[in-house]
Amino acid sequence: MRWYKESIVYQIYPRSFYDSNGDGIGDIRGIIEKLDYLKDLGINTVWLSPVYDSPLDDMGYDIRNYTDILPEYGTLDDFKEMLNEMHKRGIKLIMDLVVNHTSDEHPWFLEAKKSVNSPYHDFYIFRKGKKGKKPNNWRSFFGGSAWEYNEETDEYYLHLFSRKQPDLNWENPQVREEVKKILKFWLDMGVDGFRCDVINLLSKKEGLPNTKGLPIISAKGIYIDGPKMHEYLQELKRDVFSKYNIFTVGECVLINPKTALGYIEEGVDELNMVFHFEHMNADCFYSKWLPRKFKLRRFKEPLSKWQYALADKGWNALFLENHDQPRSVSRFASPTYREEAAKMLATYIFSQKGTPYIYQGQEIGMTNAHYTRIEQFKDVETLNMYKSLRRFLSEKRAMKLVKKASRDNARTPMQWSREKNAGFSTGEPWLEVNPNYININAEDNWFDENSVLNYYIKLIALRKKHSIFVYGDYREHYAKSNKIAYYERNYKGMKLLVICNFTSKEQHFNPIYDLRKFKLILNNYQEDQNYLLPYQAKIYLGEY
Ligand code: TEU
Ligand code: CA
């Protein structure tokens, strides 16, 4: 059974989820305490962002030891207990697999950088500079050159992310063997799969040629979806993945459906599904550092394109948020209608065909951070970009961009209750809590039957009850509208209609079908007129 199709995933960013011991840092025992909340929400899979031993330059996406837990998060025994408690509640666990790079404090790198004769030197990508210049023109995703000088060997090493995240050399079969050992370590413990970080960056084109054109975009075929991607993934599948009944989702930079199908098409199954980011450009040009006004068509078009392209061939991953993206209600809707919009956005995205991913706090409609000073931000990408931006922008303009785009928008502590620090921690939180927790928190949501949380609970329950949500095919209406989103799903003689208003005005439209023949199974308002109220969302089900 392809169980991943019936999964409803909840992403935990452990540092900001729940602190069990008052040190201001979320931890594994904190997760254990909140498992009943997740069970009540109705999710059946957790994706856990990294809890491995790490110096935290990139908050855990820089791993120092792949088979141990960072002490501030807990111990391996805590981890095993958490896994067991999840399984008892029917919740599966997928881990974050970060193997494009390690931390520069990983023992392999510490050895590798000492000498060209070190057995670990070839675990990484070292190159001589060219006449005092960097080996090539590649740029880091976090700004600046992707090369850092290493004095001991008089070479540069490649880091597509921070300089504390040296890229592994996947050409080296020993690296691949080590990765397989790591995978087996966790899978044999009972972990149910992996979210594979920047997986389509593993293969770098031979000779590491310069990119020509816009940075990153022009890296397709060079270090994005490079020449040996299939070889590497096939090897992992053959030696590890195929031996377990697991779930894999690849995070893919700049991917299109055709390339994605190369990895995920049923029968190929190198990965079960991928995350693409095309709809994240609905309010920016290619990168969130180049913002523009949100436009519904720019949101719907890529999502529909993926729905049609994958249809019966592959499987979609559906998401609005993660730990790298600002909060969806802050980006895609008006703050006046925060609750209506949070429910509407959930209806729109999670009723499509694919596996839904809810990022912690999204289910209560959490918003972007309130920060006004750069000192309040902790994320390495944010701080690097701020420094670069300050070279040509005033402090005020640079801050405006940072406020909009920072990854810390998603990383403020989970808002549990009206208690001090939002009930996240009794100590000083590692990252400031958003003061709007007085109005936005899980406890109040729980007791308010019209809350965002209770809407998510209903939506998830419907998905479990009607298999049309999972298996129905997808057909879009009003594709060109910048105001409403409307699509239908069809399955075994049933039809589902999903109709959403993305504006703060009433919208009149022709419903296409005779709605009297359908049952309204979900509505984010009490009222039900023959037009749409601001940010209204409705789902109808009927026989057809
Ligand atoms: O993110 C990959 C990625 O493409 C990022 O550059 C992303 O575009 C950026 O964070 C958006 O601001 C993954 C992880 O999700 C991220 O947290 C890590 O920092 C990154 O890989 C490196 O491991
Ligand atoms: Ca703690």
XYZ file of C-alpha atoms and ligand atoms in Angstrom:
568
model
C 0.000 0.000 0.000
C 1.204 3.463 -0.814
C 0.313 4.649 2.680
C 1.857 8.047 2.104
C -1.237 8.953 0.063
C -3.403 8.777 3.170
C -0.906 10.577 5.361
C -1.698 13.910 6.932
C 1.604 15.345 8.023
C 2.372 17.806 10.808
C 5.787 19.444 10.737
C 7.455 20.028 14.095
C 10.257 22.558 14.358
C 11.521 21.198 17.664
C 13.324 24.256 18.986
C 10.094 26.259 18.932
C 7.484 23.601 19.693
C 7.340 23.009 23.445
C 9.937 23.376 26.198
C 9.545 20.771 28.953
C 12.319 21.932 31.299
C 12.255 25.717 31.305
C 15.545 26.401 29.496
C 13.707 28.337 26.781
C 14.378 25.693 24.111
C 11.812 23.263 22.769
C 12.768 19.623 23.288
C 11.828 15.987 22.702
C 10.104 15.520 26.065
C 8.092 18.607 25.168
C 6.966 16.883 21.977
C 5.931 13.805 23.970
C 3.760 16.012 26.200
C 1.936 17.422 23.181
C 1.262 14.180 21.307
C -2.346 14.018 22.463
C -2.886 17.474 20.965
C -1.597 16.150 17.638
C -3.771 13.076 17.900
C -6.836 15.247 18.571
C -5.977 17.370 15.566
C -6.215 14.176 13.539
C -2.827 14.076 11.839
C -1.220 10.661 11.381
C 2.389 11.513 10.496
C 4.961 13.861 11.972
C 7.884 15.337 10.058
C 10.443 16.307 12.651
C 12.973 18.981 11.668
C 16.535 18.089 12.766
C 17.194 17.113 16.385
C 20.663 15.721 15.634
C 23.814 16.913 17.338
C 24.673 20.259 15.742
C 26.461 23.547 16.429
C 23.214 25.214 15.246
C 24.692 27.580 12.710
C 21.627 26.781 10.561
C 19.482 25.653 13.505
C 20.197 21.961 13.071
C 20.480 21.774 9.275
C 24.207 21.626 9.967
C 24.764 18.181 11.464
C 27.802 17.265 13.568
C 26.705 13.736 14.438
C 23.991 11.961 12.442
C 23.311 9.254 14.993
C 23.004 11.265 18.161
C 20.616 13.854 19.596
C 21.645 17.390 20.541
C 21.685 17.392 24.381
C 19.449 20.462 24.645
C 16.771 18.478 22.790
C 17.233 15.299 24.847
C 18.825 11.880 24.501
C 18.477 8.917 22.184
C 16.360 7.279 24.882
C 14.005 10.269 24.905
C 13.854 9.946 21.136
C 12.976 6.244 21.301
C 10.309 6.964 23.881
C 8.851 9.682 21.642
C 8.803 7.323 18.663
C 7.102 4.666 20.731
C 4.505 7.115 22.090
C 3.806 8.296 18.545
C 3.341 4.758 17.275
C 0.989 3.990 20.187
C -1.204 6.841 18.976
C -1.105 5.729 15.344
C 1.293 8.505 14.364
C 4.226 7.763 12.068
C 7.488 9.679 12.247
C 9.566 10.934 9.360
C 12.956 12.465 10.090
C 14.804 15.211 8.290
C 17.650 13.819 6.211
C 20.288 16.478 5.579
C 23.010 14.907 3.459
C 23.867 17.486 0.840
C 26.197 18.917 3.468
C 27.374 18.353 7.022
C 28.452 20.790 9.690
C 32.043 22.020 9.398
C 32.359 20.589 12.918
C 31.536 17.061 11.758
C 34.547 14.771 12.453
C 34.762 13.996 8.709
C 35.273 17.650 7.877
C 37.642 18.283 10.767
C 39.848 15.536 9.291
C 39.229 16.481 5.667
C 40.455 20.031 5.972
C 43.744 19.076 7.651
C 45.502 17.666 4.620
C 44.968 16.601 1.028
C 46.190 13.173 2.146
C 43.491 12.746 4.763
C 41.215 9.774 3.962
C 38.315 12.171 4.486
C 39.572 14.898 2.164
C 37.612 13.449 -0.729
C 34.401 13.387 1.374
C 34.020 17.069 0.510
C 34.492 19.269 -2.546
C 37.857 21.009 -2.321
C 39.377 22.889 -5.263
C 42.404 25.066 -5.849
C 41.732 28.747 -6.465
C 42.326 30.095 -9.948
C 44.983 32.802 -9.939
C 44.005 33.950 -6.488
C 40.332 33.747 -7.364
C 37.579 31.367 -6.255
C 37.352 28.066 -8.199
C 34.128 29.174 -9.933
C 31.272 31.687 -9.771
C 28.748 29.624 -7.774
C 26.733 31.542 -5.198
C 25.543 30.380 -1.808
C 21.773 30.198 -1.240
C 22.412 32.355 1.806
C 24.200 35.090 -0.164
C 27.851 35.539 -1.155
C 30.249 33.100 -2.778
C 29.747 29.366 -2.316
C 33.493 28.906 -1.692
C 35.448 29.326 1.520
C 39.234 29.332 1.760
C 40.929 26.558 3.764
C 44.399 27.580 4.838
C 45.723 24.152 5.834
C 45.508 22.837 2.262
C 45.535 26.154 0.399
C 42.230 25.236 -1.243
C 38.639 26.361 -1.221
C 35.733 24.152 -0.169
C 32.208 24.313 -1.588
C 29.259 25.298 0.602
C 25.956 25.912 -1.192
C 24.546 27.124 2.157
C 26.425 28.749 5.058
C 30.205 28.437 5.261
C 29.618 26.160 8.226
C 27.801 23.705 5.893
C 30.419 22.165 3.559
C 28.871 20.151 0.700
C 29.534 16.407 0.689
C 31.132 14.850 -2.361
C 28.542 12.355 -3.562
C 30.915 11.181 -6.324
C 32.792 9.382 -3.571
C 31.248 5.904 -3.010
C 32.412 5.977 0.618
C 30.168 9.005 1.254
C 27.220 7.101 -0.155
C 27.999 4.077 2.027
C 28.114 6.294 5.122
C 24.747 7.835 4.243
C 23.222 4.370 3.869
C 24.498 3.457 7.322
C 22.830 6.556 8.771
C 19.556 5.735 7.036
C 19.608 2.175 8.331
C 20.411 3.329 11.855
C 17.147 5.290 12.062
C 15.010 2.932 10.000
C 16.035 -0.071 12.087
C 14.994 1.903 15.151
C 11.496 2.147 13.666
C 11.460 5.557 12.004
C 8.957 5.616 9.121
C 10.723 7.690 6.516
C 12.535 10.854 5.570
C 12.023 14.380 4.354
C 15.129 14.725 2.236
C 16.626 18.198 2.513
C 17.649 19.895 -0.781
C 17.888 16.446 -2.313
C 18.173 17.648 -5.926
C 21.468 19.399 -5.163
C 23.455 16.219 -4.484
C 24.989 15.824 -7.927
C 27.416 18.464 -9.169
C 28.372 18.520 -12.837
C 31.860 17.274 -13.600
C 34.432 20.034 -13.801
C 32.178 22.318 -11.718
C 31.608 24.725 -14.626
C 30.622 28.351 -14.080
C 26.912 29.092 -14.216
C 25.897 31.483 -16.983
C 23.050 33.883 -16.258
C 21.060 34.614 -13.139
C 22.576 33.023 -10.038
C 20.895 29.792 -8.882
C 18.361 29.746 -11.762
C 21.225 29.144 -14.185
C 22.494 26.251 -12.051
C 19.965 23.782 -13.498
C 21.841 20.732 -14.690
C 25.007 22.015 -13.011
C 24.234 21.629 -9.331
C 20.443 21.608 -9.453
C 19.140 18.255 -10.776
C 22.706 17.449 -11.740
C 23.721 14.580 -14.056
C 24.012 11.804 -11.460
C 20.871 12.484 -9.417
C 19.087 9.345 -10.626
C 22.132 7.192 -10.144
C 22.414 8.279 -6.486
C 18.722 7.976 -5.701
C 18.454 4.591 -7.426
C 21.323 3.380 -5.305
C 19.650 4.564 -2.081
C 16.412 2.971 -3.203
C 18.052 -0.334 -4.094
C 20.170 -0.633 -0.955
C 17.915 0.976 1.654
C 14.512 2.490 0.851
C 13.080 -0.559 -0.930
C 13.858 -2.736 2.087
C 11.482 -0.826 4.368
C 7.837 0.204 4.175
C 8.585 3.905 4.264
C 7.689 7.368 3.100
C 10.098 9.754 1.384
C 9.549 13.343 0.350
C 12.313 15.240 -1.379
C 12.717 18.961 -0.942
C 13.590 20.142 -4.431
C 14.977 23.526 -5.347
C 13.595 25.071 -8.575
C 11.918 21.952 -9.851
C 9.267 21.548 -12.530
C 6.743 18.688 -12.829
C 8.605 16.972 -15.661
C 11.859 16.730 -13.732
C 9.933 15.764 -10.606
C 8.246 12.856 -12.386
C 11.720 11.578 -13.193
C 12.122 11.025 -9.446
C 8.605 10.183 -8.298
C 6.642 8.585 -11.125
C 4.946 5.431 -9.871
C 7.181 2.607 -11.024
C 10.299 4.782 -10.725
C 9.741 5.559 -7.031
C 13.121 7.044 -6.279
C 11.129 9.286 -3.934
C 7.416 9.190 -3.117
C 6.819 12.906 -3.665
C 8.623 16.220 -3.793
C 8.123 19.693 -2.393
C 8.219 22.328 -5.104
C 8.048 26.039 -4.335
C 6.408 27.496 -7.424
C 3.318 28.817 -5.610
C 5.611 30.549 -3.107
C 6.354 33.055 -5.881
C 2.779 34.361 -5.793
C 4.042 37.343 -3.786
C 7.614 37.658 -5.056
C 9.917 37.336 -8.097
C 11.752 33.981 -7.849
C 12.977 34.763 -4.345
C 11.213 36.117 -1.301
C 13.895 38.813 -1.174
C 12.245 40.373 -4.239
C 8.673 40.879 -3.034
C 5.701 41.952 -5.111
C 1.974 42.114 -4.466
C 0.184 38.801 -3.973
C -1.782 37.787 -7.017
C -4.146 34.828 -6.907
C -3.357 33.664 -10.425
C 0.293 33.356 -9.611
C -0.748 31.105 -6.748
C -3.284 28.952 -8.571
C -1.470 28.507 -11.868
C 1.542 26.536 -10.626
C -0.582 24.473 -8.242
C -2.995 23.521 -11.022
C -0.127 22.820 -13.360
C 1.260 20.307 -10.856
C -2.176 18.790 -10.260
C -2.667 18.118 -13.974
C 0.896 17.053 -14.687
C 1.099 14.523 -11.866
C -2.565 13.355 -12.021
C -2.356 9.548 -12.134
C 1.407 9.394 -12.600
C 2.782 10.854 -9.412
C 1.786 12.303 -6.082
C 1.769 15.898 -4.827
C 2.956 17.313 -1.519
C 0.564 20.100 -0.467
C 1.833 22.905 1.745
C 1.473 26.592 2.525
C 4.127 26.929 5.195
C 7.279 25.422 6.598
C 10.170 26.566 8.784
C 11.694 28.529 5.855
C 8.591 30.426 4.763
C 6.805 33.401 6.306
C 3.321 32.676 7.676
C 0.642 32.127 5.031
C -2.075 34.360 6.546
C 0.428 37.225 6.653
C 1.443 36.669 3.034
C -1.652 35.693 1.148
C -4.548 37.440 2.921
C -5.735 40.576 4.672
C -5.074 40.799 8.439
C -8.659 42.002 8.964
C -9.901 38.550 8.055
C -7.126 36.482 9.650
C -9.344 33.663 10.899
C -11.559 33.408 7.821
C -8.477 33.509 5.599
C -6.569 30.893 7.592
C -9.538 28.527 7.176
C -9.987 29.409 3.520
C -6.316 28.830 2.710
C -6.442 25.442 4.413
C -9.567 24.510 2.430
C -8.017 25.547 -0.848
C -4.675 23.800 -0.512
C -5.562 20.687 1.461
C -8.544 19.660 -0.660
C -6.307 19.242 -3.688
C -4.916 15.841 -4.623
C -1.822 15.040 -2.601
C -0.514 14.724 0.928
C -1.180 17.722 3.200
C 1.597 19.151 5.378
C 0.636 21.408 8.264
C 3.432 23.459 9.797
C 3.213 23.966 13.568
C 1.061 26.974 14.443
C -0.566 27.095 11.012
C -3.538 25.225 12.498
C -4.256 28.165 14.828
C -3.533 30.825 12.200
C -0.256 32.114 13.634
C 1.154 35.234 11.969
C 4.567 36.649 11.091
C 6.895 37.841 13.853
C 6.443 41.341 15.290
C 10.183 42.123 15.360
C 11.420 45.627 14.512
C 15.147 45.390 15.293
C 17.707 43.172 13.561
C 18.952 41.976 16.976
C 15.661 40.159 17.468
C 16.362 37.847 14.512
C 18.485 34.703 14.903
C 18.382 32.988 11.508
C 21.700 32.787 9.629
C 20.088 33.456 6.236
C 18.324 36.543 7.603
C 21.476 37.949 9.177
C 23.593 37.276 6.060
C 21.022 38.817 3.760
C 20.615 41.825 6.025
C 24.342 42.456 5.835
C 24.297 42.202 2.029
C 21.197 44.392 1.732
C 22.696 47.079 3.941
C 25.410 47.616 1.317
C 22.872 49.295 -0.949
C 19.740 49.880 1.152
C 19.006 52.138 4.118
C 18.458 50.478 7.472
C 14.747 51.167 7.183
C 14.386 49.535 3.751
C 16.556 46.570 4.641
C 14.505 45.978 7.793
C 11.302 46.185 5.795
C 12.512 43.354 3.563
C 13.798 41.287 6.467
C 10.494 41.642 8.284
C 8.656 40.299 5.279
C 10.993 37.522 4.237
C 12.805 36.264 7.331
C 12.580 32.584 8.147
C 12.197 33.575 11.794
C 8.624 34.577 10.937
C 7.806 30.887 11.037
C 10.112 30.047 13.922
C 8.646 32.117 16.764
C 7.593 29.780 19.593
C 4.359 27.851 19.244
C 1.545 29.717 20.975
C -0.046 27.233 23.353
C -1.994 29.382 25.778
C -2.506 32.811 27.341
C 0.073 32.023 30.014
C 3.478 33.705 30.159
C 5.559 33.156 26.989
C 2.463 31.740 25.314
C 2.819 28.668 27.505
C 5.820 27.625 25.388
C 8.373 27.849 28.189
C 8.621 28.971 31.788
C 12.107 30.324 30.998
C 13.397 32.923 28.554
C 12.485 31.656 25.029
C 15.455 31.335 22.636
C 13.507 33.434 20.117
C 10.980 36.070 21.181
C 7.358 34.994 21.414
C 4.867 36.975 19.350
C 2.829 39.096 21.819
C -0.337 38.309 19.856
C -0.456 34.984 21.716
C -3.015 36.657 23.989
C -5.439 36.383 21.056
C -3.908 33.553 19.046
C -3.193 30.392 21.027
C -4.057 26.705 20.924
C -5.939 26.597 24.217
C -8.440 29.324 23.340
C -8.758 27.786 19.880
C -9.558 24.444 21.423
C -12.515 25.792 23.427
C -13.916 27.960 20.638
C -15.945 25.803 18.294
C -15.524 28.333 15.461
C -11.750 28.605 15.784
C -9.185 27.960 13.085
C -8.066 24.881 15.009
C -11.545 23.379 15.114
C -11.904 24.064 11.415
C -8.685 22.137 10.744
C -10.012 19.307 12.882
C -13.189 19.190 10.785
C -11.309 19.384 7.499
C -8.996 16.541 8.512
C -11.921 14.418 9.704
C -13.692 14.931 6.357
C -10.586 13.861 4.515
C -10.466 10.660 6.515
C -14.174 9.990 5.984
C -14.409 10.570 2.218
C -11.786 8.935 0.058
C -12.607 11.388 -2.750
C -10.371 13.906 -0.909
C -7.435 11.555 -1.308
C -8.102 9.784 -4.594
C -10.444 12.023 -6.579
C -9.103 13.557 -9.765
C -8.789 17.326 -10.108
C -10.383 19.793 -12.493
C -10.149 23.546 -12.170
C -12.769 26.211 -12.982
C -12.272 29.958 -13.358
C -8.547 29.396 -13.726
C -8.046 33.000 -14.808
C -9.887 34.602 -11.884
C -7.811 36.700 -9.520
C -10.615 36.637 -6.973
C -11.937 33.150 -6.554
C -10.479 29.680 -6.665
C -12.814 26.914 -7.723
C -12.057 23.302 -8.500
C -13.781 19.965 -8.450
C -12.633 16.477 -7.583
C -14.236 13.331 -8.997
C -14.172 9.780 -7.703
C -16.397 6.730 -8.132
C -19.561 8.600 -9.060
C -19.031 11.338 -6.486
C -18.136 14.964 -7.044
C -16.553 17.408 -4.624
C -16.666 21.168 -5.230
C -14.191 23.474 -3.507
C -14.951 27.184 -3.772
C -12.832 29.902 -2.155
C -12.940 33.686 -2.076
C -9.436 35.164 -1.933
C -10.643 38.749 -1.497
C -12.069 40.907 1.278
C -15.141 41.675 -0.849
C -18.251 39.672 -1.587
C -17.959 37.703 -4.812
C -20.769 36.643 -7.087
C -20.139 33.785 -9.489
C -21.896 31.156 -11.526
C -21.607 27.899 -9.559
C -21.694 25.805 -12.802
C -23.574 22.949 -11.096
C -26.990 22.986 -9.442
C -25.806 23.336 -5.870
C -29.178 22.176 -4.545
C -28.149 18.693 -5.599
C -25.057 18.878 -3.402
C -24.553 18.794 0.327
C -22.550 21.626 1.884
C -20.076 19.672 4.019
C -17.791 22.505 5.125
C -18.140 26.292 5.337
C -15.954 28.770 7.191
C -18.975 31.010 7.926
C -22.281 30.320 9.651
C -24.044 32.050 6.735
C -24.685 30.359 3.431
C -25.757 32.658 0.591
C -25.568 32.140 -3.143
C -22.518 34.388 -3.254
C -19.242 34.349 -1.309
C -18.509 36.465 1.756
C -14.965 37.854 2.288
C -12.482 34.958 2.363
C -15.341 32.482 2.458
C -14.591 28.845 1.628
C -17.121 26.097 0.998
C -16.932 22.434 0.145
C -19.873 20.633 -1.454
C -20.225 16.907 -1.959
C -22.685 15.211 -4.273
C -23.366 12.169 -6.390
C -22.800 12.817 -10.008
O 16.166 24.655 2.533
C 16.573 24.663 1.198
C 16.409 25.877 0.448
O 16.230 25.832 -0.746
C 16.597 27.187 1.124
O 17.545 27.907 0.419
C 15.368 27.918 1.108
O 15.118 28.328 -0.198
C 15.563 29.092 1.992
O 15.657 28.615 3.316
C 14.415 30.001 1.885
O 14.666 31.107 2.671
C 16.569 23.563 3.300
C 16.044 23.690 4.705
O 14.650 23.631 4.681
C 16.584 24.959 5.302
O 16.069 25.194 6.582
C 18.086 24.831 5.355
O 18.634 26.035 5.788
C 18.677 24.470 3.993
O 17.973 23.433 3.334
C 20.084 23.969 4.174
O 20.072 22.740 4.817
Ca 14.070 22.589 26.905
